[in-house]
Amino acid sequence: MRQVRNHIDLVLFLAVLALMVMSLGVVYSASSTYSMVKWNESGRLLERHLIKVGAGIVAIFIFMQIDYRVYRKLTKPALIVAIVLLLVTLALGGELKGASRWLRFGGFGFQPSEFAKYALLFHLCVLITDKKKRIEDFTTGFLPMLIWIVPVTALVLAQPNFSNGAMIFTMSIVLLFIGRAKLLHIAGTLGACVPVLGLVMLMAPYRMQRILSYLGGSGAAGKIHYQLDQAIIGFGNGGVFGLGLGGSRQRELFLPESYGDFVFSIVGEEWGLIGALLTMFVFLLIMLRGLKIAKHAPDDLGRILAFAITTSITLYALVNAGVTLGILPTTGLPMPFVSYGGSSIFFTSIAVGVLLNISMQTDLYPRLAGTPDSIRPIEPVRAAAAGRVS
Amino acid sequence: MIGRQNSIPVQDQPASSFRESRARTLIVKVGLLLFFVVVALRLVQIQVIDAAKYREKAERQYESRVDLPALRGKIVDRNQRQLVTNMMFVSFAADPKIIGDRASELAERFAQVFDKPKSQYLEKINLETRRFVYLERRVSPQYEKRINAASFEGLVVKDEPRRLYPYDHVAGQLLGFTDVDNKGLSGIELQLDTLLRGRNGYVIMQRDAIGRRRPSVDYPRIEPINGNTAELTIDIEYQAIAEEELRKGVERNKAESGLAIMLDPATGEVLAMANYPSINPGDPASAGPAAARNRVVTDMFEPGSTFKLVTAAAALERHLVQPDQKFNAEQGEYVVRLPNGKVRNKITDTHKYNVLTFREAIEFSSNIVMAKVSDIVGAEALYTTARNFGFGTECGIELPGEIRGELKKPTQWSGTTLNAMAYGYEVGVTPLQIATAYAAVANGGVLMKPFIVRQIVSPEGEVLHVTRPEVVRRVVSQATAHTLTQFLRGVVERGTGTLAAMKGIPLAGKTGTARKFADGRYIEGSYIASFVGFFPADNPAVVCLVMLDNPNDHSYVGGLVSAPIFKAIAEKVYAVSPRFARTQAVAGNAAVVPDVVTVKLDAAKELLVAQGFEVTTEGNGTVVMHQSPAAGTKERRGTTVTLSTASAPAAVKGYTDVPDLRGLPIRRAVNRLSLQHLDAAVSGSGIVASQFPAPGELVKTGTRIALRCEPRALTMVTLY
């Protein structure tokens, strides 16, 4: 029982590595004075970030080696653990700016929602693969999946973490769509969301403000507007060529916590249009490579898993950029690999590890002839081999 | 070896669902690609197309300008007494962002020092979206120490000078007041605002990485330029006397308001200009907006009998009526009939007389006789004389809001206008016009332009502008002026103005009582009572007008109401002022020698003779090149002024003194320079505002003198 091992998708790996390396520079620039003021040590936040990036790279290398098929049996228990963790977080989660999103183990804090997101997506992939055509049936195909999606989304929303909840839900719907769920079912689900969404809005006025702020409203939304305005000023101030590494002037008092969700603005300010476009290009590259891996994945699970991971990373990057640029309502999503934030980097790295493992099992990057594990990626051979085994 | 493969998907599924899967993947892919495009376009929009806009926004918030306030110029009286000066105050402002978690401590400190609730300050400091909030404005500088401002990063202390009026309400309307930003709003403060204001300096502060403000090294510190000092012709002692007597007079007579003016007839200098009720410019809000008006120049009245001076002047100047010519005074009631015998109108006198001479008609203020005189004088002559006295035109004094009154042309007159105007109706005048007209008589018939700004002095002490006394025109001959003065002395000696008579000081004056005209009709029982005159009558030093609006107690007649106030003012002024000792040293009438250099000889002679000077000439040129005594000196009338048409004698050959050209029109200034073989380099237009080299300096002939010119209006003379 050995998996087929070709080369990993090196381009994908290097793209992720490039984002990580870039994030070191940007996060340092964006956080140094904050660190200086807070701890009298400019590199404090960078150190933390460095540890997480390091952990992320280690995670990539570990998960790259694990055959993605093993998750088939693991996703359900993992998802149950995730739900329990979410419940625990909700019960005793540390307060972070009005939201209980964190669990702390000793010195480490971690966001169960990041874990839950991938647990849910992976499990949906397994379910879709298993159900195949049955997904078109509502009670036996569609509903069982909704039964997982709804509680996870609801728990994340309840944290309250509207943005991540919405993203988890969106990603789930995208997976159902790709998994060939009936459009009628999807539409019905979305329709049912409208009153729920309204309720959630009413429960937390700040969300309403964000939306109003996005729609150009004024009043209490002023503070949120302010942050967004400052982010855009940062981009504009950077111009085409940027102010150079460490040159951001927006980062301090004008753009609070710029090393977090608004880090893209610092990229735009310090690296200019060139840097910002380059960053988006790297994400585009990740998407294209990821979709290619999905296309060539050896089985349904690999295909849908690769697709889920790729889409998730790309969508997070795009939504984050869209928010920072004022195209989308303000949310609290990190930019994958670039933003400061441990949980996101760690779990996204795991996902990339899984993706690379899938890439290893495609016929895209064959090992050189003569190496022991190489196979000729010729369809008849694979088919024949499969035939023999079964 | 091949790993575990539970299924071989491609073969597992029907082709149709496979295609559908591909299609759905493609939809998601295309959606994401579109999203990429949108983000890229937005990036280009912000970072390329609109970049300049955002960059400017950014600059604005990184750099802030801190004004270094200029001290507004002082206003002093003719004796350098400070009428308006400055006091330093401080304002406290906070940058909430930088104060940060010390907000509570800061609020606590302020609450202690200013004895106000802490919450009030805390509320302000917690305005997170603002970067600058005032905590206290314009408080005593001593608070800066008590707050220990230096110990709070993010607490800004701003110096804020504020106007101080040491004489409180005295000359309130005249001086005017300023707004919170020290900008002139009324009176001299408004009129001379650009001169007094100075220019604020500033430093550009940059925020460093953690938002502290530091002076930027990229921009120099621009020091403030303090405002200039304005020296007025006002004598604050005269002013205070006038206001005090006015107050008493208004109260005694239960009048609505009152005003008084004093002028130096020889120069046109305004010595005092008082309005009651008064206003304290330090606290203008405490008085109504009406009280802020300087009614001496802003309001129009029908003058009543004081205007008889004009009728008399017109008659005497044209030798149409002799002083002792007798008139039928009609027993106090004169019915004017139209040619067809119908009654046109009725003219009445307060006192009934049978026969009055012309002189007596002035002394006893007979409307009937003046109406008859006007019939002799005729419309054209009366109008021209009134016009020449300055009625119907602005005096051009340096005060805001001056009106020109209303003097209709004869073609616009109705059948009654000629007679009515003869005793001061159907004509609108400002109190200042009345006073300057009487000053012309006091000045031997020459009308001087009234002015109130003597000079403007820079903070460094350089004199930037000097107002020279300006002859407007000769209105009547010296003989006529003399006769009129005799008439006016008679008024005080035996006529309606006896209550103004002073012991030992000859006084010439005229009473006036006019029905008050408002909203198009005369108000029953409402009068304007005035007295105008000058003293000493034989050598006039002060012309004074007192006017009460609607006196309501025992009398409303000028001779009974205003004359005593005039007397009180005149006596006190006479007592306090050393200037009378000076002027009396110059025996006989005195006048200021006009500046006639570069004027044609004939015109110069005429001007000097009009002022009562004798003239001798030297040389055989046609243009005056040198005069002695110099322009601006006050000389007894009859003094001989020597006019030389030869070039001014150069002290050293090839060298010459630079003449003082400031205040002269360009052409005259250039002519003057050419007389001394000097060149001119003119910049600007209007009158010469400054020159280089300075007046009096010895330069080589042919030197180019730089003249900076400014438009004529005084307020436009900017001085840096």
mmCIF file of C-alpha atoms in Angstrom, chain A residues 1-4 33 37 69 72 132 174 176-178 180-181 183 223 230 232-233 235-240 249-250 252-254 264 268-269 272-273 276-277 280 283-284 287-288 291 295 298-300 303 307 311 314-315 318-319 321-322 325-328 382-383 385-386 389, chain B residues 1-14 16-18 20-29 31-33 35-36 38-44 46-48 50-52 54-59 61-63 97-98 128-129 131 206-212:
data_model
loop_
_atom_site.group_PDB
_atom_site.id
_atom_site.type_symbol
_atom_site.label_atom_id
_atom_site.label_comp_id
_atom_site.label_asym_id
_atom_site.label_seq_id
_atom_site.Cartn_x
_atom_site.Cartn_y
_atom_site.Cartn_z
ATOM 1 C CA MET A 1 0.000 0.000 0.000
ATOM 2 C CA ARG A 2 2.284 2.703 -1.205
ATOM 3 C CA GLN A 3 1.153 5.793 -2.863
ATOM 4 C CA VAL A 4 2.453 6.735 -6.225
ATOM 5 C CA THR A 33 7.069 50.233 15.840
ATOM 6 C CA VAL A 37 6.222 50.808 21.723
ATOM 7 C CA ARG A 69 -6.480 9.148 1.203
ATOM 8 C CA ARG A 72 -11.080 9.594 4.237
ATOM 9 C CA LYS A 132 -21.258 10.485 -6.119
ATOM 10 C CA VAL A 174 -18.907 26.057 -3.845
ATOM 11 C CA LEU A 176 -21.611 21.331 -3.270
ATOM 12 C CA PHE A 177 -21.762 23.091 -6.601
ATOM 13 C CA ILE A 178 -18.658 21.360 -7.870
ATOM 14 C CA ARG A 180 -22.820 18.356 -8.767
ATOM 15 C CA ALA A 181 -25.487 18.989 -6.174
ATOM 16 C CA LEU A 183 -28.889 23.703 -8.421
ATOM 17 C CA LYS A 223 -14.507 54.499 12.591
ATOM 18 C CA GLN A 230 -6.493 54.764 5.577
ATOM 19 C CA ILE A 232 -6.719 53.011 0.495
ATOM 20 C CA ILE A 233 -4.591 56.067 1.234
ATOM 21 C CA PHE A 235 -2.174 52.088 -1.585
ATOM 22 C CA GLY A 236 -2.366 55.492 -3.213
ATOM 23 C CA ASN A 237 0.623 56.744 -1.303
ATOM 24 C CA GLY A 238 2.646 53.801 -2.563
ATOM 25 C CA GLY A 239 1.934 54.591 -6.186
ATOM 26 C CA VAL A 240 3.520 52.452 -8.852
ATOM 27 C CA ARG A 249 3.993 55.809 6.804
ATOM 28 C CA GLN A 250 0.429 54.651 7.089
ATOM 29 C CA GLU A 252 1.430 53.303 12.566
ATOM 30 C CA LEU A 253 -1.362 55.390 13.864
ATOM 31 C CA PHE A 254 -3.353 55.669 10.735
ATOM 32 C CA PHE A 264 -2.011 44.017 1.769
ATOM 33 C CA GLY A 268 0.806 48.261 -1.746
ATOM 34 C CA GLU A 269 2.377 51.176 0.062
ATOM 35 C CA GLY A 272 3.813 49.836 -4.915
ATOM 36 C CA LEU A 273 1.521 48.650 -7.654
ATOM 37 C CA ALA A 276 0.686 44.360 -5.086
ATOM 38 C CA LEU A 277 0.154 42.979 -8.575
ATOM 39 C CA MET A 280 -1.905 38.809 -6.643
ATOM 40 C CA PHE A 283 -2.041 33.800 -5.794
ATOM 41 C CA LEU A 284 -3.178 33.454 -9.378
ATOM 42 C CA MET A 287 -4.849 28.883 -8.201
ATOM 43 C CA LEU A 288 -3.803 27.766 -11.657
ATOM 44 C CA LEU A 291 -6.676 23.579 -10.384
ATOM 45 C CA LYS A 295 -7.677 18.122 -12.909
ATOM 46 C CA PRO A 298 -5.666 10.276 -9.533
ATOM 47 C CA ASP A 299 -9.154 9.957 -8.033
ATOM 48 C CA ASP A 300 -12.339 11.801 -7.152
ATOM 49 C CA ARG A 303 -9.676 16.012 -7.413
ATOM 50 C CA PHE A 307 -10.072 21.911 -5.756
ATOM 51 C CA THR A 311 -10.339 27.589 -4.082
ATOM 52 C CA THR A 314 -7.562 31.856 -3.614
ATOM 53 C CA LEU A 315 -10.905 33.047 -2.369
ATOM 54 C CA LEU A 318 -9.184 37.733 -3.194
ATOM 55 C CA VAL A 319 -11.691 38.627 -0.515
ATOM 56 C CA ALA A 321 -7.613 42.127 -1.190
ATOM 57 C CA GLY A 322 -11.132 43.189 -2.098
ATOM 58 C CA LEU A 325 -9.226 47.943 -1.608
ATOM 59 C CA GLY A 326 -12.765 48.866 -0.621
ATOM 60 C CA ILE A 327 -14.483 46.592 -3.120
ATOM 61 C CA LEU A 328 -16.074 44.387 -0.442
ATOM 62 C CA ARG A 382 -2.514 2.776 -14.756
ATOM 63 C CA ALA A 383 -5.733 1.207 -15.796
ATOM 64 C CA ALA A 385 -2.374 -1.920 -12.926
ATOM 65 C CA ALA A 386 -5.568 -0.960 -11.236
ATOM 66 C CA VAL A 389 -5.039 -4.951 -7.975
ATOM 67 C CA MET B 1 3.711 -1.054 -7.399
ATOM 68 C CA ILE B 2 0.615 0.851 -7.376
ATOM 69 C CA GLY B 3 -1.049 2.314 -4.324
ATOM 70 C CA ARG B 4 -4.488 1.626 -3.151
ATOM 71 C CA GLN B 5 -7.063 2.955 -5.514
ATOM 72 C CA ASN B 6 -10.602 2.226 -4.551
ATOM 73 C CA SER B 7 -12.038 3.591 -7.645
ATOM 74 C CA ILE B 8 -11.040 4.674 -11.019
ATOM 75 C CA PRO B 9 -13.215 7.728 -11.300
ATOM 76 C CA VAL B 10 -13.088 8.434 -14.945
ATOM 77 C CA GLN B 11 -14.584 5.176 -15.845
ATOM 78 C CA ASP B 12 -16.842 5.142 -12.860
ATOM 79 C CA GLN B 13 -19.078 7.902 -13.937
ATOM 80 C CA PRO B 14 -21.300 8.576 -16.873
ATOM 81 C CA SER B 16 -22.527 13.470 -18.989
ATOM 82 C CA SER B 17 -21.926 14.029 -15.293
ATOM 83 C CA PHE B 18 -18.216 14.244 -15.965
ATOM 84 C CA GLU B 20 -21.107 18.748 -16.005
ATOM 85 C CA SER B 21 -18.421 18.576 -13.362
ATOM 86 C CA ARG B 22 -15.940 20.110 -15.794
ATOM 87 C CA ALA B 23 -18.406 22.835 -16.646
ATOM 88 C CA ARG B 24 -19.035 23.707 -13.027
ATOM 89 C CA THR B 25 -15.323 23.799 -12.309
ATOM 90 C CA LEU B 26 -14.898 26.124 -15.220
ATOM 91 C CA ILE B 27 -17.598 28.434 -13.877
ATOM 92 C CA VAL B 28 -15.824 28.714 -10.528
ATOM 93 C CA LYS B 29 -12.500 29.200 -12.246
ATOM 94 C CA GLY B 31 -15.455 33.594 -11.461
ATOM 95 C CA LEU B 32 -12.180 33.628 -9.586
ATOM 96 C CA LEU B 33 -10.305 34.931 -12.622
ATOM 97 C CA PHE B 35 -12.242 38.545 -9.311
ATOM 98 C CA PHE B 36 -8.507 38.743 -9.999
ATOM 99 C CA VAL B 38 -11.323 43.369 -10.657
ATOM 100 C CA VAL B 39 -8.680 43.501 -7.923
ATOM 101 C CA ALA B 40 -5.980 44.325 -10.448
ATOM 102 C CA LEU B 41 -8.047 47.087 -12.028
ATOM 103 C CA ARG B 42 -8.829 48.532 -8.629
ATOM 104 C CA LEU B 43 -5.143 48.497 -7.769
ATOM 105 C CA VAL B 44 -4.354 50.380 -10.953
ATOM 106 C CA ILE B 46 -5.889 53.620 -6.707
ATOM 107 C CA GLN B 47 -2.164 53.411 -7.272
ATOM 108 C CA VAL B 48 -1.885 55.016 -10.662
ATOM 109 C CA ASP B 50 -5.933 58.473 -8.329
ATOM 110 C CA ALA B 51 -2.544 58.173 -6.687
ATOM 111 C CA ALA B 52 -1.934 61.910 -6.504
ATOM 112 C CA TYR B 54 -4.356 59.878 -2.022
ATOM 113 C CA ARG B 55 -0.780 61.010 -1.725
ATOM 114 C CA GLU B 56 -1.959 64.506 -0.974
ATOM 115 C CA LYS B 57 -4.360 63.137 1.612
ATOM 116 C CA ALA B 58 -1.508 61.235 3.160
ATOM 117 C CA GLU B 59 0.766 64.277 3.261
ATOM 118 C CA GLN B 61 -2.166 63.806 7.774
ATOM 119 C CA TYR B 62 1.551 63.315 8.220
ATOM 120 C CA GLU B 63 2.300 66.972 8.285
ATOM 121 C CA LYS B 97 -4.292 59.393 19.728
ATOM 122 C CA ILE B 98 -1.055 60.291 21.417
ATOM 123 C CA GLU B 128 -10.672 58.872 18.799
ATOM 124 C CA THR B 129 -11.336 59.920 15.270
ATOM 125 C CA ARG B 131 -6.450 64.388 16.057
ATOM 126 C CA GLN B 206 5.774 65.967 10.975
ATOM 127 C CA ARG B 207 4.549 62.962 12.771
ATOM 128 C CA ASP B 208 7.262 60.489 13.477
ATOM 129 C CA ALA B 209 6.742 56.746 13.435
ATOM 130 C CA ILE B 210 4.671 56.650 16.578
ATOM 131 C CA GLY B 211 2.813 59.835 15.910
ATOM 132 C CA ARG B 212 4.705 62.345 17.995
#
